[in-house]
CSV table of C-alpha atoms in Angstrom, one decimal:
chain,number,residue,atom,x,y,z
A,1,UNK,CA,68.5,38.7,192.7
A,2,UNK,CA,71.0,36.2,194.2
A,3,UNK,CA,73.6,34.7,192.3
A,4,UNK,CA,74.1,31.5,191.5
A,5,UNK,CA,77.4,29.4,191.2
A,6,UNK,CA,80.8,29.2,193.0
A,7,UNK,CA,82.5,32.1,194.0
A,8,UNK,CA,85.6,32.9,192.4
A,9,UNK,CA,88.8,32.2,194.1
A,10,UNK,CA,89.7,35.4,196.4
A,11,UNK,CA,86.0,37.1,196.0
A,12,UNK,CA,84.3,37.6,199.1
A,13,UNK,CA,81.0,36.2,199.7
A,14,UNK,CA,79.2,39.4,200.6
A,15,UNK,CA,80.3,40.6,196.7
A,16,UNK,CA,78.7,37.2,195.5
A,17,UNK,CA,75.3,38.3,196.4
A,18,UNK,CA,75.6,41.2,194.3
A,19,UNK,CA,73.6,40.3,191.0
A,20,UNK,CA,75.5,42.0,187.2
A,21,UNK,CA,73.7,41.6,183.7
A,22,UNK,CA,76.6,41.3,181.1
A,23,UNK,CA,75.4,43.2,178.5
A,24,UNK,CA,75.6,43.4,174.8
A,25,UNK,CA,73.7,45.0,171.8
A,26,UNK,CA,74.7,44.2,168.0
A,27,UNK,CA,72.8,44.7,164.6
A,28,UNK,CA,72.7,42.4,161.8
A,29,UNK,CA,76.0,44.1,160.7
A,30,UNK,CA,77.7,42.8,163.7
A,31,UNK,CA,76.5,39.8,164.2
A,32,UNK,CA,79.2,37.9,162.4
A,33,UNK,CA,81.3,39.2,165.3
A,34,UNK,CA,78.4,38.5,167.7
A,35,UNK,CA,79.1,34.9,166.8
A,36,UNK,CA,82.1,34.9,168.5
A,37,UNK,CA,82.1,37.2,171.1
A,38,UNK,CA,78.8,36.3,173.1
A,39,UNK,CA,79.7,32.6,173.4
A,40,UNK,CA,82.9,33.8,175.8
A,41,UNK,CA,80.3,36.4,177.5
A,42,UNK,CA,78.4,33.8,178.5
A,43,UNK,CA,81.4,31.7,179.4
A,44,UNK,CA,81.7,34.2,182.1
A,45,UNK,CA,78.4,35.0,183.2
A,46,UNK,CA,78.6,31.2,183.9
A,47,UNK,CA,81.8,31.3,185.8
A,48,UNK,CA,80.3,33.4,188.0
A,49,UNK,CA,76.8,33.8,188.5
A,50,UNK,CA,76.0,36.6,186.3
A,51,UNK,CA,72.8,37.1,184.0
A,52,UNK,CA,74.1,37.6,180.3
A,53,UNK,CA,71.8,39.3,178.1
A,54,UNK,CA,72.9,39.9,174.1
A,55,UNK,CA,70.4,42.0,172.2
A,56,UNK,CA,70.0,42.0,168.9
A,57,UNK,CA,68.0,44.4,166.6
A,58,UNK,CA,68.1,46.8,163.6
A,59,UNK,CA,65.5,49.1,164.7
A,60,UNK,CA,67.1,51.1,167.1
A,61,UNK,CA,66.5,54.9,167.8
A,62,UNK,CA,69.4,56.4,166.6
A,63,UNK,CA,72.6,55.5,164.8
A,64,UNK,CA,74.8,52.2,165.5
A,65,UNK,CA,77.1,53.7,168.0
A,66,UNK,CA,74.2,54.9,170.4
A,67,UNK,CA,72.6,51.3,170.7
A,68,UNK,CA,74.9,51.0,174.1
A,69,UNK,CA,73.8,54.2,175.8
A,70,UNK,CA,69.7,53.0,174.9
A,71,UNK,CA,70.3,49.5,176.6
A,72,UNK,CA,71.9,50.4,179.1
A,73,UNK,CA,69.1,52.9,180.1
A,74,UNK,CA,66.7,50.0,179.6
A,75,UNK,CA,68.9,47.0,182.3
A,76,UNK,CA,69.5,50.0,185.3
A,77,UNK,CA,65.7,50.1,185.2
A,78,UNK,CA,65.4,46.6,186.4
A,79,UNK,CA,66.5,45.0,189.6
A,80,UNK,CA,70.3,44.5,189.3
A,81,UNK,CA,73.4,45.9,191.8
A,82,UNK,CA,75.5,45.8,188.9
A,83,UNK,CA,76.1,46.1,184.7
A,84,UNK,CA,78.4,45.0,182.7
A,85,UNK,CA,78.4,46.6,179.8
A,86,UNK,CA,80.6,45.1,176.9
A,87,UNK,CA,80.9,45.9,173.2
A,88,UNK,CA,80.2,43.3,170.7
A,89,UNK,CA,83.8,43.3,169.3
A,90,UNK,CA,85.5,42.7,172.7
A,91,UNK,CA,86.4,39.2,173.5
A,92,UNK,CA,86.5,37.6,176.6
A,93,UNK,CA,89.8,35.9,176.7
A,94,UNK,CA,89.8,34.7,180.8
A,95,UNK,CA,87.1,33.4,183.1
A,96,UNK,CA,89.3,33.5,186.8
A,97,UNK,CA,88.5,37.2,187.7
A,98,UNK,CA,84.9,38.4,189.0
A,99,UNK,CA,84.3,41.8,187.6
A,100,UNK,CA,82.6,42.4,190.9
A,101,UNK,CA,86.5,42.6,192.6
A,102,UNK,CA,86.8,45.6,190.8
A,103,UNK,CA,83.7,47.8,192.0
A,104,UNK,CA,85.0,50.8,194.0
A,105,UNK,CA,82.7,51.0,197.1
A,106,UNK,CA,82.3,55.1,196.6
A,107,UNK,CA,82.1,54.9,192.5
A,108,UNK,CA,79.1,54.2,190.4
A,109,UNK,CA,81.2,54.3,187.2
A,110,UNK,CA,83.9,52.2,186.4
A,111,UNK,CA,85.6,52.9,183.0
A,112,UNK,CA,89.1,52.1,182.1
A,113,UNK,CA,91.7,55.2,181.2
A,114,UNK,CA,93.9,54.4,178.6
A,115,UNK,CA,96.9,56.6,178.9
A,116,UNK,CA,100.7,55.8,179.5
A,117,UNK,CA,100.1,55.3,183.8
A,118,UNK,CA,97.8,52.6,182.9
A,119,UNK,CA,98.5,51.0,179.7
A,120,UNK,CA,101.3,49.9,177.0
A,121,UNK,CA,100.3,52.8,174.3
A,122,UNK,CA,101.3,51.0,171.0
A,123,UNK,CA,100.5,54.3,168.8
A,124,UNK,CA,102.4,57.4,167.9
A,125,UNK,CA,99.4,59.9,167.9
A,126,UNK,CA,97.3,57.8,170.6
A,127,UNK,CA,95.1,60.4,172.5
A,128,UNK,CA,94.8,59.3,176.4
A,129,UNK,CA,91.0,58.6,176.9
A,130,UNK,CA,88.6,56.9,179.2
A,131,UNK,CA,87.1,54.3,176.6
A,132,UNK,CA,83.6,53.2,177.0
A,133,UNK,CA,83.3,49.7,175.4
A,134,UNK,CA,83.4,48.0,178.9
A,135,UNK,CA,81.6,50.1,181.8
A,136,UNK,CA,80.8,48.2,185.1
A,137,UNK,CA,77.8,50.6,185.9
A,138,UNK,CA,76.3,50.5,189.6
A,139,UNK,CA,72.6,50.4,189.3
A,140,UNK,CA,71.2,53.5,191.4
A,141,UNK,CA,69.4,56.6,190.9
A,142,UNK,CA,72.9,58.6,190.1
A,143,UNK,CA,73.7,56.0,186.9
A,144,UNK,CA,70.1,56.3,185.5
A,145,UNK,CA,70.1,60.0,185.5
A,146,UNK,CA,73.7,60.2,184.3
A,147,UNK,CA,72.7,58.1,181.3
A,148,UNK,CA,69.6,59.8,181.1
A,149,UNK,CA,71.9,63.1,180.6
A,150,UNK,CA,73.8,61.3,177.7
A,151,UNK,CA,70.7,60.3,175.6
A,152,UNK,CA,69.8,63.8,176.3
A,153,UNK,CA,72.8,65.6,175.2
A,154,UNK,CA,72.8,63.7,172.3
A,155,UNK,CA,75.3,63.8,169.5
A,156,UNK,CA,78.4,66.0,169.6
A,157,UNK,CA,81.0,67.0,166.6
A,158,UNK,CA,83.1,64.3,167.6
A,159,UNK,CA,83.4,60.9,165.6
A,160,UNK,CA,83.3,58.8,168.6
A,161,UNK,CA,79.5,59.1,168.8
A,162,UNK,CA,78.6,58.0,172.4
A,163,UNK,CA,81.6,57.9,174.3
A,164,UNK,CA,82.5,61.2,173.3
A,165,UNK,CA,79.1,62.7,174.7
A,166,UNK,CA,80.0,60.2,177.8
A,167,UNK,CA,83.5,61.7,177.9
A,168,UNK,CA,82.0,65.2,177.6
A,169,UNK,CA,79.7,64.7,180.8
A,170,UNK,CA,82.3,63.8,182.8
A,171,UNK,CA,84.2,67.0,182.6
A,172,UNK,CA,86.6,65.5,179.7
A,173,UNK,CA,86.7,68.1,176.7
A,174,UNK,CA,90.4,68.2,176.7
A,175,UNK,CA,90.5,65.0,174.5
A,176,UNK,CA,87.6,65.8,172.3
A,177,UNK,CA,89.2,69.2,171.1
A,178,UNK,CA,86.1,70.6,173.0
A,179,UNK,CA,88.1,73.1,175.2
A,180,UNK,CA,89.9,72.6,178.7
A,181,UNK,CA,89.0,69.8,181.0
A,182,UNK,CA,86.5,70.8,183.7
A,183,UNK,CA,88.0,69.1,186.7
A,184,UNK,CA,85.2,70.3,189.2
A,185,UNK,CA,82.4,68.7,187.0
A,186,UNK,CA,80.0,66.6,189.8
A,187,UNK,CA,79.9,63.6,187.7
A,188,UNK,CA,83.6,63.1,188.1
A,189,UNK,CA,82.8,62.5,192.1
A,190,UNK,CA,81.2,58.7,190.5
A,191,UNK,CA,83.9,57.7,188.3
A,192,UNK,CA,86.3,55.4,189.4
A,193,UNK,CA,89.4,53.4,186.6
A,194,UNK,CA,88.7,50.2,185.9
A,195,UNK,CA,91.3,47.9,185.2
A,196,UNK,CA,92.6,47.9,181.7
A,197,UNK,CA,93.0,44.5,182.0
A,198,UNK,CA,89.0,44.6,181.5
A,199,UNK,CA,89.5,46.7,177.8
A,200,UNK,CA,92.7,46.3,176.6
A,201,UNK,CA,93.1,47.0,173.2
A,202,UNK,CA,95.8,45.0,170.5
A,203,UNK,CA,97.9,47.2,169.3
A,204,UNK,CA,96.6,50.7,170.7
A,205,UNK,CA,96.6,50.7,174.8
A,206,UNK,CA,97.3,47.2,176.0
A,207,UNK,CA,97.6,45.5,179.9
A,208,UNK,CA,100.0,42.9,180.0
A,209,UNK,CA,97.4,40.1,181.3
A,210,UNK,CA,94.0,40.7,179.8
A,211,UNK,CA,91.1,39.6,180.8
A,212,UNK,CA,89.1,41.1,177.6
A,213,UNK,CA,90.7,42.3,174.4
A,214,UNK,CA,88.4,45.0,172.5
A,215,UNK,CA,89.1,45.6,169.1
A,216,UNK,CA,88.0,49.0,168.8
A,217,UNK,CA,88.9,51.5,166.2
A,218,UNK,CA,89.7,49.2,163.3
A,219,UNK,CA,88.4,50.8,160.0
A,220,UNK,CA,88.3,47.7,158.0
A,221,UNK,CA,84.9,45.4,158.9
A,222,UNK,CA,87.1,42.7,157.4
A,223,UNK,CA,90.2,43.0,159.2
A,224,UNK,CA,88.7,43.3,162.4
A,225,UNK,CA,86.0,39.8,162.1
A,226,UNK,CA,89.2,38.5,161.4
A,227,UNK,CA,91.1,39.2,164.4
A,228,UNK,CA,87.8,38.8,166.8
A,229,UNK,CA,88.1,35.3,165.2
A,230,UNK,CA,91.0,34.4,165.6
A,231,UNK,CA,91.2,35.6,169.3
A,232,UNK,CA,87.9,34.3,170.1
A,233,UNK,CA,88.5,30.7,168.7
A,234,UNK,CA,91.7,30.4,170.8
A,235,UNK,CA,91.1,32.1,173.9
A,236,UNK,CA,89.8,28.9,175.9
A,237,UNK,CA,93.0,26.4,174.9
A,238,UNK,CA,95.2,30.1,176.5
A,239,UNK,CA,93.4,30.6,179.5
A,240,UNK,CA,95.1,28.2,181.1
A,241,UNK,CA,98.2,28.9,180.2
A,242,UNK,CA,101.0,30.5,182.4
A,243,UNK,CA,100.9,34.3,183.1
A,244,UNK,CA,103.8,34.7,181.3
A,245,UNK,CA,102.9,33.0,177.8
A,246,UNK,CA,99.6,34.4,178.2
A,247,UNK,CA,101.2,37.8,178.0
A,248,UNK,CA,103.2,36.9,175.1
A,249,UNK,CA,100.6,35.9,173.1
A,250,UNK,CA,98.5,38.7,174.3
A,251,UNK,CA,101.5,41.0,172.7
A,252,UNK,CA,101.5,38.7,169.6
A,253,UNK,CA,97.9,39.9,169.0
A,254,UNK,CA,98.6,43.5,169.0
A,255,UNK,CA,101.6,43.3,166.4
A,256,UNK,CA,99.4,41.6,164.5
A,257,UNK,CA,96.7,44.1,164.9
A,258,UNK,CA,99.5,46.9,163.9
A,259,UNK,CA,100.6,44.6,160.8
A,260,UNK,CA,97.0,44.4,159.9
A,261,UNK,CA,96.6,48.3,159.7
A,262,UNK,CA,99.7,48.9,157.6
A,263,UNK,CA,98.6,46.3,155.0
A,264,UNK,CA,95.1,48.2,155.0
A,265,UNK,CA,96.4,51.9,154.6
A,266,UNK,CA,98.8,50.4,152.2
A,267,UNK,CA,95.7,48.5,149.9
A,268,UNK,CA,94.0,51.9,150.7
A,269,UNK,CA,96.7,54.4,149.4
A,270,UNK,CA,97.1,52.1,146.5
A,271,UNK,CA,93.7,51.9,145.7
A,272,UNK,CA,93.2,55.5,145.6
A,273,UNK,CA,96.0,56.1,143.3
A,274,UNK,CA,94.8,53.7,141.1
A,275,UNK,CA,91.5,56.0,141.1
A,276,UNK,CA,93.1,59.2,140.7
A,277,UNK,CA,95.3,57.1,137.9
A,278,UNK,CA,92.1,56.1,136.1
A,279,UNK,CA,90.3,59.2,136.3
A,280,UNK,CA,93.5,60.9,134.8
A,281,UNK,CA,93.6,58.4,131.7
A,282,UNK,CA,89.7,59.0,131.2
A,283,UNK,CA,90.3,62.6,131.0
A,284,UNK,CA,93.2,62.4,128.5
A,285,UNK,CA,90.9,59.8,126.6
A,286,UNK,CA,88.2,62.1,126.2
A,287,UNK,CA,90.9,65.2,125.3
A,288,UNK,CA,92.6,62.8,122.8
A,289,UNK,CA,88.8,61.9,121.1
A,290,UNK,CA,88.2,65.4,121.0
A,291,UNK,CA,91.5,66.3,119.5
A,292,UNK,CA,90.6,63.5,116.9
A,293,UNK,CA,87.1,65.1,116.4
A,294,UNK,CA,89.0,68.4,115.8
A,295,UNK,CA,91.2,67.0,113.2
A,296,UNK,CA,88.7,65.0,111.4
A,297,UNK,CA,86.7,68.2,111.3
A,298,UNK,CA,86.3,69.7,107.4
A,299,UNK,CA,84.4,73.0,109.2
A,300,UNK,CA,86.6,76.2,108.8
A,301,UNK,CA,85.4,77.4,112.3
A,302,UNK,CA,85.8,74.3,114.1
A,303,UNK,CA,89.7,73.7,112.8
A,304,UNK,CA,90.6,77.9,112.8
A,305,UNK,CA,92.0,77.1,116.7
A,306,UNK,CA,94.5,74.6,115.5
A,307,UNK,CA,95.6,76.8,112.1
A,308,UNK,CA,96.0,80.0,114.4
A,309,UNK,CA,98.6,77.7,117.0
A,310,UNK,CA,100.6,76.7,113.7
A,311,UNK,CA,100.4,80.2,112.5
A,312,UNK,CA,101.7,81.3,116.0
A,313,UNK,CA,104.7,78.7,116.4
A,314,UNK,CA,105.6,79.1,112.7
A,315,UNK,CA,106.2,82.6,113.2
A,316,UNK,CA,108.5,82.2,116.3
């Protein structure tokens, strides 16, 4: 497939006329956040030749977090050189770079490490990890039996559902409190670091100049539209701003992100004690009707408890 459109500044031709699918998957529980993230996808499929292709559905194979791994399989069946691959909830904030500048001639797999060497780590108990929510995939026979090797391994004991199992099968148990790293795994020979600039995360592991934020790991479905929103709905009038204000407000984005959290573990913690607050007045509720019951009781067997305590402490 050629690509069409001009290339990028600084991209060499022969890169051009390699074709990428930009590829997304969402159910109808993230399609609010589909709404604002696919329109900058297809900003920059059209910025430089690319095919974009969002799926939506709710009848996939397995649970949400999989979707990625069974789409992917499906797009390196087809006739591209490269994928994209892209979570719904990461936004597109620039069109100037070709993702194709980033492909390493001798990798098939191009996932961004998020640890200290690479990126800003904006969290006390942040575990270094290659994150999985934007994968530049070279279509060959290596990549479809890699992902093949995923689907098949299936789910591990780890709540981060595919890329843990993507993590595992590159050698990368250390992270997953699986056991030691296996440095000598095969896979590893494929994997190549893609920019963070390509997945950096507000507020966890940020680049200084992002090219996509990816709001990943934020609990509250609420919180996070909102962000994606706000990020999404802006990101064309900051594009073309200098580097340096670009950065700032890139920074802004992340405090806000860490503001965001704090307010929500605060309404949580609040909103349990007020549970474990009404759950103890129940309980004394029901003790104090009982007592009541016990009192207004004229049977000799059901009031002898409360004569034997006065008994007792009228002795003492």
């Amino acid at each position: 497939m050629l690509c069409k459109g001009t290339p990028a500044k600084g991209v060499r031709r022969s890169l051009v006329r390699q074709s990428v699918c930009l590829l997304t998957a969402y159910d109808s529980i993230q399609q609010p956040l589909a709404a604002f993230t696919v329109p900058r996808m297809q900003d920059l499929a059209d910025a430089h030749g690319y095919q974009r292709r969002s799926i939506h559905g709710d009848n996939w194979k397995r649970p949400r977090g999989w979707m990625k791994i069974e789409v992917i399989r499906a797009a390196i069946e087809e006739n591209f050189d490269f994928v994209l691959w892209m979570d719904v909830d990461a936004v597109v904030l620039r069109n100037d770079v070709d993702v194709r500048t980033a492909a390493v001639d001798d990798a098939d797999l191009h996932i961004a490490w998020h640890g200290p060497e690479t990126s800003e780590i904006m969290a006390a108990d942040f575990v270094p990890h290659f994150n999985s929510g934007v994968m530049l995939i070279r279509v060959n026979d290596w990549s479809r039996a890699f992902f093949k090797q995923v689907w098949d391994t299936g789910q591990l004991r780890h709540p981060w559902f595919d890329q843990a199992t993507i993590l595992h099968a590159l050698g990368y148990d250390d992270c997953l409190g699986l056991g030691p790293d296996r440095p000598n795994e095969p896979n590893r020979s494929r994997l190549a670091r893609l920019d963070t600039a390509w997945n950096s995360i507000p507020g966890l592991a940020t680049a200084p100049d992002p090219i996509v934020h990816h709001y990943a790991g934020i609990s509250n479905p609420s919180t996070r539209l909102r962000m994606v929103e706000a990020d999404a709905l802006t990101a064309s009038m900051r594009e073309r701003l200098d580097t340096d204000v670009r950065e700032a407000i890139a920074r802004q984005f992340g405090l806000w992100r860490e503001d965001a959290a704090m307010r929500d573990w605060i309404t949580e913690e609040r909103d349990s004690a007020l549970a474990g607050r009404s759950e103890i007045l129940s309980e004394r509720d029901q003790a104090r009707a009982q007592l009541a019951a016990v009192l207004g009781s004229t049977s000799w067997r059901v009031t002898a408890p409360l004569r034997w305590a006065r008994e007792l402490f009228q002795r003492r």
